[in-house]
Coordinates of C-alpha atoms (C1' of nucleotides) in Angstrom, one line a residue:
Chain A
X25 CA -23.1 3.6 4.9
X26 CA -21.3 5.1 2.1
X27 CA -17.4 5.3 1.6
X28 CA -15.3 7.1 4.3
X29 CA -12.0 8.5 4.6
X30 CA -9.5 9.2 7.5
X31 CA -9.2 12.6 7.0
X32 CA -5.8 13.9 8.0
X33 CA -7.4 17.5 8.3
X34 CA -9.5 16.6 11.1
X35 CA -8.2 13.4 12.6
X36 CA -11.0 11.1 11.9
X37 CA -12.6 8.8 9.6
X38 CA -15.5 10.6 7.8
X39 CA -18.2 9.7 5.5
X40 CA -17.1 10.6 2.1
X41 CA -19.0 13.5 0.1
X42 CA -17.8 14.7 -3.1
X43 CA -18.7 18.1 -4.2
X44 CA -20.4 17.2 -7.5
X45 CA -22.5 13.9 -7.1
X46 CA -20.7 10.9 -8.8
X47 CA -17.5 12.6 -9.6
X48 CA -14.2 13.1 -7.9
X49 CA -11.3 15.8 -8.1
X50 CA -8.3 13.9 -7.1
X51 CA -5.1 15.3 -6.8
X52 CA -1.4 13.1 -6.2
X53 CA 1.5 14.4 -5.4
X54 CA 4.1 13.0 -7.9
X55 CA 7.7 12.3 -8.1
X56 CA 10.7 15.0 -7.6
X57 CA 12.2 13.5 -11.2
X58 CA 15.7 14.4 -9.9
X59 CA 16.3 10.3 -9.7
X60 CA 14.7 6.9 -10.6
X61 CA 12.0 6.6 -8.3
X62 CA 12.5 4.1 -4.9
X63 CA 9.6 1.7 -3.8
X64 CA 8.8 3.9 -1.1
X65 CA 7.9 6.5 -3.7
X66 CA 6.1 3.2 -5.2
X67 CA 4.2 2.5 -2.2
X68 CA 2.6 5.9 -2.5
X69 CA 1.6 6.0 -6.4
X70 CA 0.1 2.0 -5.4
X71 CA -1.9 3.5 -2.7
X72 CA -3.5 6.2 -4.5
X73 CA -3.7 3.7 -7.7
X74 CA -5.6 1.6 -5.4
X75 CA -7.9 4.9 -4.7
X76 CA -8.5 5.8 -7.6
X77 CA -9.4 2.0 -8.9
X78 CA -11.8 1.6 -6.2
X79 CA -13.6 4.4 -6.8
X80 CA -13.9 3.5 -10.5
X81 CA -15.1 0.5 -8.9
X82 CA -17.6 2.3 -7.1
X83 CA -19.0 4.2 -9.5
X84 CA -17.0 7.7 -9.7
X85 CA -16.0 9.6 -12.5
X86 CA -12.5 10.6 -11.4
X87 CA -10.3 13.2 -12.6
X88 CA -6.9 12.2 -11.0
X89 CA -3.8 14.9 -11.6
X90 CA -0.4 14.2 -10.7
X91 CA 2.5 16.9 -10.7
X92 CA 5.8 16.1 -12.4
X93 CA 8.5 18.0 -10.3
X94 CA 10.8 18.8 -12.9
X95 CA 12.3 22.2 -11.0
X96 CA 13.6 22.4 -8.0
X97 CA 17.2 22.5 -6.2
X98 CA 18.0 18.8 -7.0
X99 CA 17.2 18.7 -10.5
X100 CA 18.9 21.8 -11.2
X101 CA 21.9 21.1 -9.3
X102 CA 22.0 17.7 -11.4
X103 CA 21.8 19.2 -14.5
X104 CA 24.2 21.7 -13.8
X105 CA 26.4 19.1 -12.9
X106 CA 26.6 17.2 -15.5
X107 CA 26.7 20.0 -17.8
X108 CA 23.1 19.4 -19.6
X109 CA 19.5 21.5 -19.8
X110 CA 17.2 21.0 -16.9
X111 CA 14.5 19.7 -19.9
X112 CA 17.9 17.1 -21.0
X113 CA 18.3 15.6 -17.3
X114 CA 14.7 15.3 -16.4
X115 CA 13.6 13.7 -19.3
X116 CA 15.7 10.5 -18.5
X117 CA 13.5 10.0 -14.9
X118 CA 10.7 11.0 -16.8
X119 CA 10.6 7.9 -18.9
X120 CA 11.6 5.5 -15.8
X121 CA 8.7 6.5 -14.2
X122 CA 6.6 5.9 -16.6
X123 CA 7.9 2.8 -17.3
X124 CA 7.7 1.8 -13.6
X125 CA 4.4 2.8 -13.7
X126 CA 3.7 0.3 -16.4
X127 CA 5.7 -2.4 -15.1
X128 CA 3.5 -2.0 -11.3
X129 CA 0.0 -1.7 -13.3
X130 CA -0.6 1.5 -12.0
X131 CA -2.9 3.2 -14.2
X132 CA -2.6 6.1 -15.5
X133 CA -3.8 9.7 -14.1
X134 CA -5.9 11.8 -16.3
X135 CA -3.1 14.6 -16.6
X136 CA 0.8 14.5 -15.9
X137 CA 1.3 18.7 -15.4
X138 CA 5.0 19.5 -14.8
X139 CA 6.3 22.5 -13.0
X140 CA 8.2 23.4 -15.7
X141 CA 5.2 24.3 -17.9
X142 CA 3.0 25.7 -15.6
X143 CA 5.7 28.8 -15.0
X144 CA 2.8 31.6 -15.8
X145 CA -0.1 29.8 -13.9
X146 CA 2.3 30.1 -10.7
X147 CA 3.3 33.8 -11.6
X148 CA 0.0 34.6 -11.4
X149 CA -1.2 32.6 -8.3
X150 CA 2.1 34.3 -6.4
X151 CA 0.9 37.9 -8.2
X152 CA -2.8 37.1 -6.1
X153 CA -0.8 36.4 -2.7
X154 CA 1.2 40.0 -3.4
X155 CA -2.0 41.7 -3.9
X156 CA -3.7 40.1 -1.3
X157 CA -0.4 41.3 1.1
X158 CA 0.2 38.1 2.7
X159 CA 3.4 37.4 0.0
X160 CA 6.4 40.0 0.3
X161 CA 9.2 40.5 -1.3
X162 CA 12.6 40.4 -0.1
X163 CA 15.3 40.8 -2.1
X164 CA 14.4 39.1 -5.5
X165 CA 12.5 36.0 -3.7
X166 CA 9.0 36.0 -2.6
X167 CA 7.9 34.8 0.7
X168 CA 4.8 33.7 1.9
X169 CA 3.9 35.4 5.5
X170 CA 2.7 32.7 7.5
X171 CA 1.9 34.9 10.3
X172 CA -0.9 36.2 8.1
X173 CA -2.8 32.2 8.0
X174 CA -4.6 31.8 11.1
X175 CA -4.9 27.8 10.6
X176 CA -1.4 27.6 10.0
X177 CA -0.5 24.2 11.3
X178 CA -4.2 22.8 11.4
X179 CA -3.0 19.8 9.2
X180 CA 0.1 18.5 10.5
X181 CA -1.1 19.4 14.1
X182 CA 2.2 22.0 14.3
X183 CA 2.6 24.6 16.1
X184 CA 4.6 28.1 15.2
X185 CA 6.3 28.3 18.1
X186 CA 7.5 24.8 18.3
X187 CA 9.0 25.2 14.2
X188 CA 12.2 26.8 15.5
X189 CA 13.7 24.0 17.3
X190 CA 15.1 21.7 15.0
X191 CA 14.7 23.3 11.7
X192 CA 17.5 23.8 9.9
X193 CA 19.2 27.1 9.6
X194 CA 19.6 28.3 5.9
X195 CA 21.4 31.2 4.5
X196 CA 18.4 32.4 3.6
X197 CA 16.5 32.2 6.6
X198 CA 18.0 35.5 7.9
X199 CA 16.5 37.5 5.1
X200 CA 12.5 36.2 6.1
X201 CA 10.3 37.8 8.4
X202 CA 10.1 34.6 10.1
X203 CA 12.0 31.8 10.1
X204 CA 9.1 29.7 9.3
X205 CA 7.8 32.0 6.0
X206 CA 8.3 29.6 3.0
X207 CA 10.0 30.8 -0.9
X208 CA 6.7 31.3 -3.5
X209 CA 9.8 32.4 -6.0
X210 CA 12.9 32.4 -5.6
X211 CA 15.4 35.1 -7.1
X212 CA 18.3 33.9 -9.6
X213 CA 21.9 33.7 -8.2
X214 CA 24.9 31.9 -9.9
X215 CA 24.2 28.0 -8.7
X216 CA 21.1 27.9 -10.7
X217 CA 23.3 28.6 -14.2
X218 CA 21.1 28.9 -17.1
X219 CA 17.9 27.6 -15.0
X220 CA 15.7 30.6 -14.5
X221 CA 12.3 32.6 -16.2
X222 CA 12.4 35.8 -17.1
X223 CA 8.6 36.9 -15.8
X224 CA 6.9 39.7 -14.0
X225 CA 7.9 38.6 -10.6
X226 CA 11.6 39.2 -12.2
X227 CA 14.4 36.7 -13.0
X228 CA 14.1 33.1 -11.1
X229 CA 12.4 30.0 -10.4
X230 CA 9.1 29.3 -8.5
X231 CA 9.6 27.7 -4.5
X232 CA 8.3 24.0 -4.9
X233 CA 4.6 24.8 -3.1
X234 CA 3.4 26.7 -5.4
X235 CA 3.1 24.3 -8.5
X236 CA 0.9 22.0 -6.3
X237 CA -1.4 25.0 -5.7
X238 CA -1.6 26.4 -9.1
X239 CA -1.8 22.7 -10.7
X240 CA -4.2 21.1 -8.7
X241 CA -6.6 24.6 -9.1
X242 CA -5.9 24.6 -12.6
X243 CA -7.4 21.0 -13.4
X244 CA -9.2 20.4 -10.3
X245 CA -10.7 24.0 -9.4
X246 CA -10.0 26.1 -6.6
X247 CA -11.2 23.7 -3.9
X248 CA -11.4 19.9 -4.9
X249 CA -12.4 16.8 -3.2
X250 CA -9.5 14.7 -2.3
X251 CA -5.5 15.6 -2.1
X252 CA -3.0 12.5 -0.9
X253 CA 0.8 11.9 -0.3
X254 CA 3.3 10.7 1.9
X255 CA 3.0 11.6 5.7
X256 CA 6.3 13.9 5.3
X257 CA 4.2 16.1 3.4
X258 CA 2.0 16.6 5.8
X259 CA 4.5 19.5 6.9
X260 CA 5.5 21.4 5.5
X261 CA 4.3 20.7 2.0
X262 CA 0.6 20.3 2.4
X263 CA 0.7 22.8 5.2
X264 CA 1.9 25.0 3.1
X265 CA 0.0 24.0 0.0
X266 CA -3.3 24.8 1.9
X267 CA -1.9 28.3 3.6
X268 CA -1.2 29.8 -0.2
X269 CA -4.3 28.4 -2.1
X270 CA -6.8 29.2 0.9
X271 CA -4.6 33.1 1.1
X272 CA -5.4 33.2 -2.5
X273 CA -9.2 32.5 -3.4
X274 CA -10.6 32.7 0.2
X275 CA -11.8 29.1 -0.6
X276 CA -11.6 26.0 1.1
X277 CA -8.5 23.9 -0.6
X278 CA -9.3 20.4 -0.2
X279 CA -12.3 18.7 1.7
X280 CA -10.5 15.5 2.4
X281 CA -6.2 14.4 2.9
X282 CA -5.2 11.8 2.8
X283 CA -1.7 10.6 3.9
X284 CA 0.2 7.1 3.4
X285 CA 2.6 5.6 6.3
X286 CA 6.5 5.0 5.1
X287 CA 7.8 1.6 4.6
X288 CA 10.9 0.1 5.9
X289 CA 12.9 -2.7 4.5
X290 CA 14.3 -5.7 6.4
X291 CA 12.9 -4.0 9.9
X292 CA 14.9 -1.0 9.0
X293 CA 14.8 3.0 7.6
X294 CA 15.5 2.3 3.9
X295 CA 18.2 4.2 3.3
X296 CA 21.6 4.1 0.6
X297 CA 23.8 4.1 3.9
X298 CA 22.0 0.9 5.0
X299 CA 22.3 -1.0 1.8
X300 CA 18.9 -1.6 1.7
X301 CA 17.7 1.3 -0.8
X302 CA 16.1 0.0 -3.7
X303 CA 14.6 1.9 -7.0
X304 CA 12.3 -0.9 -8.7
X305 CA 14.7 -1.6 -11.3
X306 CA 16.7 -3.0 -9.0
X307 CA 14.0 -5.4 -7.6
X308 CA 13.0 -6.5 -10.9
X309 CA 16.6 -7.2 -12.3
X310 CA 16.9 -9.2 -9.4
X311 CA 14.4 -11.5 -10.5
X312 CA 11.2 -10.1 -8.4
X313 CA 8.1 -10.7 -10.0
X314 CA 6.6 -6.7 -10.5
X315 CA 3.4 -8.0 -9.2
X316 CA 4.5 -9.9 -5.9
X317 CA 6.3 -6.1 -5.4
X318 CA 2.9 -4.8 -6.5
X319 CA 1.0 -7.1 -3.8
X320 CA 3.1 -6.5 -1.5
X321 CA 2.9 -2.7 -1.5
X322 CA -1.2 -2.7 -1.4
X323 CA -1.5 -5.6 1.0
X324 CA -0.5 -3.4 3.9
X325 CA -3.1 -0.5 4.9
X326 CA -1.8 2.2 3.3
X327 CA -1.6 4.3 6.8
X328 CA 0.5 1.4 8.4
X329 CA 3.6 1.3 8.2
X330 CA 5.1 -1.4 6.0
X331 CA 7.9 -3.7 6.3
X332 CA 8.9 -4.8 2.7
X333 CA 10.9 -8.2 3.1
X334 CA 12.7 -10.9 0.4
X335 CA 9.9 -13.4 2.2
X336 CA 7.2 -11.4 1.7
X337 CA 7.8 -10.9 -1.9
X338 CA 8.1 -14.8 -2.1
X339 CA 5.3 -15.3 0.1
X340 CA 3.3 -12.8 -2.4
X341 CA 3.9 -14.7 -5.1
X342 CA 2.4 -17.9 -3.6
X343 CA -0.6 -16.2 -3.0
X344 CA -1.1 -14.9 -6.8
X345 CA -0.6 -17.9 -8.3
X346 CA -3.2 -19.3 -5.8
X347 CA -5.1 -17.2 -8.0
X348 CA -3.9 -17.1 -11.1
X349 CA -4.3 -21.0 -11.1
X350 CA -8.1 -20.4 -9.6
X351 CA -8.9 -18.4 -12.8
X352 CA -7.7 -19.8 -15.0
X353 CA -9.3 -23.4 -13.4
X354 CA -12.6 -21.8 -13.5
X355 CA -12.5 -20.7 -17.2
X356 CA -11.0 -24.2 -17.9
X357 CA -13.7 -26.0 -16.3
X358 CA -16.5 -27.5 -17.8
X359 CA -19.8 -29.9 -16.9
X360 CA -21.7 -29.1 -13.6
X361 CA -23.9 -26.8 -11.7
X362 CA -23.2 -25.7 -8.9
X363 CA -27.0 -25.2 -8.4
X364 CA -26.6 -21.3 -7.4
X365 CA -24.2 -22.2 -4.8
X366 CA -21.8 -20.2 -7.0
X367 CA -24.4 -16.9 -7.6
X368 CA -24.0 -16.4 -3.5
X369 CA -21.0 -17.1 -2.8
X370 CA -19.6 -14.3 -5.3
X371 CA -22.3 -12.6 -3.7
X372 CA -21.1 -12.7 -0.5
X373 CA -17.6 -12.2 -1.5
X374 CA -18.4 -9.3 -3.5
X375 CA -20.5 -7.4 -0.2
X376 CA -17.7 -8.1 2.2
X377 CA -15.2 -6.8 -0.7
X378 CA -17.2 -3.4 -0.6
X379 CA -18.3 -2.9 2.4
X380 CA -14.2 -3.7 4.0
X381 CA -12.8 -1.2 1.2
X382 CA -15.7 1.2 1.5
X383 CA -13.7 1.5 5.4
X384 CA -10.7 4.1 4.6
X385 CA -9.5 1.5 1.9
X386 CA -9.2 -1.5 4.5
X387 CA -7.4 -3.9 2.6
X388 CA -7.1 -6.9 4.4
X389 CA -10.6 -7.7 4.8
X390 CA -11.0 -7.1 1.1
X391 CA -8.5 -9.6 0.3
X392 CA -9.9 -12.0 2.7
X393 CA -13.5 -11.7 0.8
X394 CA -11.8 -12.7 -2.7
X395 CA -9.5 -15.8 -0.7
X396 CA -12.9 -17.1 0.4
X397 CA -14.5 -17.0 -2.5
X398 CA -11.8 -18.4 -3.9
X399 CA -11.6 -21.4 -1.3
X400 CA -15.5 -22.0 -1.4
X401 CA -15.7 -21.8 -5.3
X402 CA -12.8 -24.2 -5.2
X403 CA -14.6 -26.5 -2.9
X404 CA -17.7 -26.2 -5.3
X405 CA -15.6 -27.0 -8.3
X406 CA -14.3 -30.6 -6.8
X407 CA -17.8 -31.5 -5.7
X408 CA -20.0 -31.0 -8.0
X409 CA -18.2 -28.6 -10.8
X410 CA -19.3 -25.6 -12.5
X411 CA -22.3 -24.5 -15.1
X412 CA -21.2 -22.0 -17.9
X413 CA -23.5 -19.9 -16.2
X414 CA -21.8 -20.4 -12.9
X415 CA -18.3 -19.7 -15.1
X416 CA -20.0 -16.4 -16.3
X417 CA -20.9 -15.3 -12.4
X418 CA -17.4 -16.3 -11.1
X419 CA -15.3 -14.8 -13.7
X420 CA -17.2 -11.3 -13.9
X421 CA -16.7 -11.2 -10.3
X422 CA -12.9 -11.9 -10.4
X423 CA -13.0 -9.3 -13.2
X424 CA -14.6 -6.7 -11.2
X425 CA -12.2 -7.8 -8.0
X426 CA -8.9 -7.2 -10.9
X427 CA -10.2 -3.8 -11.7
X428 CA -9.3 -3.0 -8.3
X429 CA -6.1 -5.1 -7.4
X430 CA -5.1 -5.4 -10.9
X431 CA -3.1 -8.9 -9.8
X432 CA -6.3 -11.4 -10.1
X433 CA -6.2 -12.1 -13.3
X434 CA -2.9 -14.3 -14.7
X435 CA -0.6 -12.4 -16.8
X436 CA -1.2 -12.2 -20.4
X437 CA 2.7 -13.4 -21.3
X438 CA 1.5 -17.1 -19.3
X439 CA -0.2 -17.5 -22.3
X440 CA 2.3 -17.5 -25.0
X441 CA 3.9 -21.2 -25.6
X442 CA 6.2 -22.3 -28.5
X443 CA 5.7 -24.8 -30.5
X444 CA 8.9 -27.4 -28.9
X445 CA 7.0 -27.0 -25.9
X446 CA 4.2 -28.0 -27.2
X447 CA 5.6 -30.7 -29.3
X448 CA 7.4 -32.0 -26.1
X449 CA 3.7 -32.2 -24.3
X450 CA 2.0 -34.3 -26.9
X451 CA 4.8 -36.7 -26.7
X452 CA 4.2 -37.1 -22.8
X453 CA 0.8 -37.3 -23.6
X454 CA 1.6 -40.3 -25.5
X455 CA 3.9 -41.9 -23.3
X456 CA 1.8 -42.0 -20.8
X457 CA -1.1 -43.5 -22.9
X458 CA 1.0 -46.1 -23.2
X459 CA 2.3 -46.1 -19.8
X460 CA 5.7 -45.2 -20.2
X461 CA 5.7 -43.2 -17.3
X462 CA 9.8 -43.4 -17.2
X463 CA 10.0 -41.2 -20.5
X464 CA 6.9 -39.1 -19.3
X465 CA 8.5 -37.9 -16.1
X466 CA 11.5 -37.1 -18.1
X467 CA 9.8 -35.0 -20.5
X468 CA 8.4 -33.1 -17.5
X469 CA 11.3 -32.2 -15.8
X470 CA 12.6 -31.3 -18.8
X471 CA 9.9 -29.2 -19.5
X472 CA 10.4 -27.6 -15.9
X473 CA 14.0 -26.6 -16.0
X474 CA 12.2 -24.5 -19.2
X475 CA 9.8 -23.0 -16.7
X476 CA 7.1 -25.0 -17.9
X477 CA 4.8 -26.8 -14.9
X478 CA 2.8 -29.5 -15.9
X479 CA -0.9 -31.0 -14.6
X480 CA -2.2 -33.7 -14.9
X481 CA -6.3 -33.3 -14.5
X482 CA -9.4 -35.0 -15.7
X483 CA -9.8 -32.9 -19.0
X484 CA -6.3 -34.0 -19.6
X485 CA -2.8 -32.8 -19.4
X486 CA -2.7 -28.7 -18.7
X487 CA 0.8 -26.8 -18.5
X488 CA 1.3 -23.3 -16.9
X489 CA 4.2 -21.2 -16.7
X490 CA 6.6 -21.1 -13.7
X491 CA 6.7 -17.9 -11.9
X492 CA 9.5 -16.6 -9.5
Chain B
rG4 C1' 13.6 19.0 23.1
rG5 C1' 8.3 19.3 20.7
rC6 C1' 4.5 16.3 18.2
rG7 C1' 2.6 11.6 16.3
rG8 C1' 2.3 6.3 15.1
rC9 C1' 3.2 1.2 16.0
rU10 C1' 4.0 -3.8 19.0
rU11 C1' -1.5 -9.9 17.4
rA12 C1' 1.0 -17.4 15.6
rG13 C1' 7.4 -19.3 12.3
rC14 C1' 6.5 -14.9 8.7
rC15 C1' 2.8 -11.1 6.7
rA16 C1' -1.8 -9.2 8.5
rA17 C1' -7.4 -8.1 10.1
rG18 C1' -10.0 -7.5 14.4
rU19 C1' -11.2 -1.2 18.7
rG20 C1' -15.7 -4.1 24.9
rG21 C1' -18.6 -10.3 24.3
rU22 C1' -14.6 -14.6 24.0
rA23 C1' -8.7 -14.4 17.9
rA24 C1' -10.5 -13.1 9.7
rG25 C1' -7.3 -14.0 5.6
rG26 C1' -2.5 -15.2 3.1
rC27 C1' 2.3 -17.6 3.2
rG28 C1' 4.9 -21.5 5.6
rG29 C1' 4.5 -26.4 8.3
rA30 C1' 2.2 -31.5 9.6
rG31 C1' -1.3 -35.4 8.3
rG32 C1' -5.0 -37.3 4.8
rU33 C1' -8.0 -37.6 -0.1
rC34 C1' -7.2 -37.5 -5.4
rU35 C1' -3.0 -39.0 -9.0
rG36 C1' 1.0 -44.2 -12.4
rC37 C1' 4.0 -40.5 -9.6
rA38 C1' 3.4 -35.4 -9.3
rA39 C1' 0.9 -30.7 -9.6
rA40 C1' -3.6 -28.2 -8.7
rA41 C1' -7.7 -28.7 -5.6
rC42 C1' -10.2 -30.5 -1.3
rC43 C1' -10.4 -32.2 4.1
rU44 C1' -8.1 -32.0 9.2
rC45 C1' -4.6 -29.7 12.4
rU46 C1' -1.1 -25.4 13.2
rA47 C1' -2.2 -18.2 18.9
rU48 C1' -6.5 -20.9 25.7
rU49 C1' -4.1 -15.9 23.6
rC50 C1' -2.8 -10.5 21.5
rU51 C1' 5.2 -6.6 24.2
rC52 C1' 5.1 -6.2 29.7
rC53 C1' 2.9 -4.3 34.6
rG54 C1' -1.3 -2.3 37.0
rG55 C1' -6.5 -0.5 36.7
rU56 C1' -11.9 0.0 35.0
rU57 C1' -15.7 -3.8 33.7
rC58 C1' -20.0 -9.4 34.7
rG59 C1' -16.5 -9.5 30.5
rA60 C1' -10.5 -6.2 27.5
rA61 C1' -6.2 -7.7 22.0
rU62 C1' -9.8 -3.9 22.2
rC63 C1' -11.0 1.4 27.4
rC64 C1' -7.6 4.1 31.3
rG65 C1' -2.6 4.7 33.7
rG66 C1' 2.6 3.3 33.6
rA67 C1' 7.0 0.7 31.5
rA68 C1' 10.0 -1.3 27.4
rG69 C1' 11.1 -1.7 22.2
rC70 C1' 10.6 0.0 17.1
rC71 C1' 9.3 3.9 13.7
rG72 C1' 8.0 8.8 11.7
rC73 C1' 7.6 14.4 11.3
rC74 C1' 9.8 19.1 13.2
rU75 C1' 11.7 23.7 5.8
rC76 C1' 11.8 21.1 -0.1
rC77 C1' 12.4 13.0 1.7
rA78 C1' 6.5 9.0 -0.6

RNA sequence: GGCGGCUUAGCCAAGUGGUAAGGCGGAGGUCUGCAAAACCUCUAUUCUCCGGUUCGAAUCCGGAAGCCGCCUCCA
């Protein structure tokens, strides 16, 4: 059995099909760049990093686009504020994401479109719905008649008559049709300041749908294989997402959603009135390691919800440098054979690795596959040690394993010593040759309260940085 | 009010009808000058609670409690 998906659309788990053999359309919804981004923004761009990895992984050419929301009513209301251009205040959360995604190894997605630049490929997607008579005009917005969508409500499993309780009441709402008729452009007044287009549908801004439909048909075609995002876009963002693309080219949108759960932190809503709101920045500055955070977020099935604790961080870390310290053990061993021991036990590891992520992305069991390799590969290590071919077997596999998780491998700045350190290491090494074993304790915890951890081992004295 | 999800050991987390994966933490042991790493042994007779179906249920059905989410621009 191939790869399947839980597919929002339809409620189940289904076998995965891409519409052009070996290759996937893949399209993210991306960050609103009104603020520095919040790990449960994080927890979303790790899921679908973990998507898009995998399917590397398995063989798929993927074309993965995620939007840059650079105009809507926060970020124009911020820039107005602080008296700068729209282009002036994005740019700033711009570059922190970026950077965030750097510092979480999320890779990057084949294109970055913003809304901002993709003004005439809207006009002309919202020209299509006026044409086709399911957009009107009131005033100088646009609406989208959702009256005229029969499958209104298909994916978030709502209902038109049950929209009205609840929802908010805008200003605005009186001039629709229906309350439940969404802006495709929205008409200039004063709040918006020197934020507007001047373009055929007259003097405004586009409704925040629309650049998900014309952006994801612009890279991805007019129906592509897989669209994810948070549940809260289920409705009404992807509702509405699927109501204007399908009004549009008579097309199906997307063949597969897929949604990730919310996380909480501490047990609780994260939220800046609970104190317990946190951008990544403030993790890392307050001494996280970026990939216990990173661990954390993926180690969770991405459609359960998450409880990000302190302890889980710390218990995160434990676990990568369980191993960190088994790669770099197996690179630094030397002078055995394992006697193809090794050969099926990556084997195994490597099946169970596929066949648990091949499930909707099931996580757990994956990580379970590379702990027990790691545990028997340890085991065959103190018995009977490995054979550079053995080495070769192991290490391609954890390679393979990293592609996906991106946190097997140690990081690169482990690496990097100085030469006190290593000036203060040969001396131990020599006082312990000569059994001065009062001077060579000293040196270590010397060398600890500098973050250096030393081991002693049969191929001699070994040193590794101290994470936390 | 409408709709949906979750509840498994000290903590995190798999398991969706056949008798509880994995990680962290903890206890003991081996190795070591002592450590560290690694290895070995142990760490849930039981899956929020109460009923039911079944030869058999954490898994299916009904009910209760608790937590969480969506219901117009929040991942």
């Amino acid at each position: 059995m191939g790869i399947q998906f839980y597919n929002t659309y339809n409620r189940r788990k289904e076998e995965f099909k891409p519409i052009k053999e070996g290759y996937v359309g893949l399209y993210t919804c991306g960050p609103t760049v009104y603020d520095y981004a919040h790990i449960g923004n994080f927890r979303a761009y790790i899921f679908e990093d973990l998507l898009r990895r995998y399917l590397l992984y398995r063989g798929f050419e993927v074309t993965q686009v995620m939007n840059l929301t650079d105009i809507d009513d926060k970020t124009i209301k911020g820039c107005n504020t602080k008296g700068i251009s729209l282009a002036e205040y994005t740019k700033v959360f711009k570059d922190a994401f970026f950077e965030d995604l750097d510092t979480l190894k999320i890779a990057r997605a084949t294109h970055y479109p913003e809304a901002t630049t993709h003004i005439k490929e809207m006009v002309d997607l919202v020209k299509r719905l006026l044409d086709k008579g399911v957009a009107y005009r009131m005033g100088d917005s646009i609406y989208y008649r959702i009256t005229e969508f029969p499958n209104y409500g298909k994916l978030s499993g709502m209902k038109l008559e049950d929209l009205k309780t609840g929802a908010r009441i805008d200003a605005e709402e009186y001039e629709k049709e229906t309350a439940a008729d969404f802006a495709l452009w929205k008409g200039w007044d004063e709040d918006d300041g020197d934020v507007y287009w001047e373009t055929e549908l007259g003097k405004g801004r586009p409704g925040w749908h629309i650049e998900c439909s014309a952006m994801s048909m612009k890279y991805l075609g007019e129906t592509f294989d897989i669209h994810c995002g948070g549940v809260d876009n289920m409705f009404p963002h992807h509702e509405n997402e699927i109501a204007q693309s399908e009004a549009a080219t008579g097309k199906r949108f997307v063949n597969y959603w897929l949604h990730n759960a919310h996380l909480m932190v501490e047990g609780k809503k994260m939220a800046k009135s609970f104190n317990n709101f946190y951008t990544l920045k403030d993790l890392i500055d307050q001494g996280l390691h970026p990939m216990a955070v990173r661990y954390v977020l993926i180690a969770t099935h991405y459609r359960q919800q998450l409880n990000f604790t302190f302890d889980g961080v710390n218990a995160a870390l434990a676990s990568l440098q369980r191993l960190w310290d088994f790669y770099t053990n197996v690179e630094e061993s030397s002078g055995g054979d394992s006697g193809g021991q090794i050969g099926s036990i990556t084997h195994e590891a490597e099946e169970k690795f596929t066949s648990a992520l091949d499930d909707d992305l099931n996580i757990s069991p994956a990580l379970a596959a590379v702990f027990d390799m790691v545990k028997a590969a340890n085991r065959v290590m103190a018995e009977v040690g490995l054979s550079e071919d053995d080495k070769k077997i192991l290490l391609k596999a954890l390679d393979g394993f990293d592609s996906v998780l991106a946190f097997v491998k140690p990081p690169e700045e482990a690496k990097i010593i100085d030469e006190e350190v290593e000036r203060l290491i040969q001396a131990r090494v020599d006082a312990r040759r000569n059994k001065n074993f009062e001077e060579a304790d000293r040196i270590r915890d010397q060398l600890l309260t500098q973050g250096i951890i030393l081991e002693d081992t049969k191929s001699g004295t070994k040193w590794k940085r101290k994470v936390e």
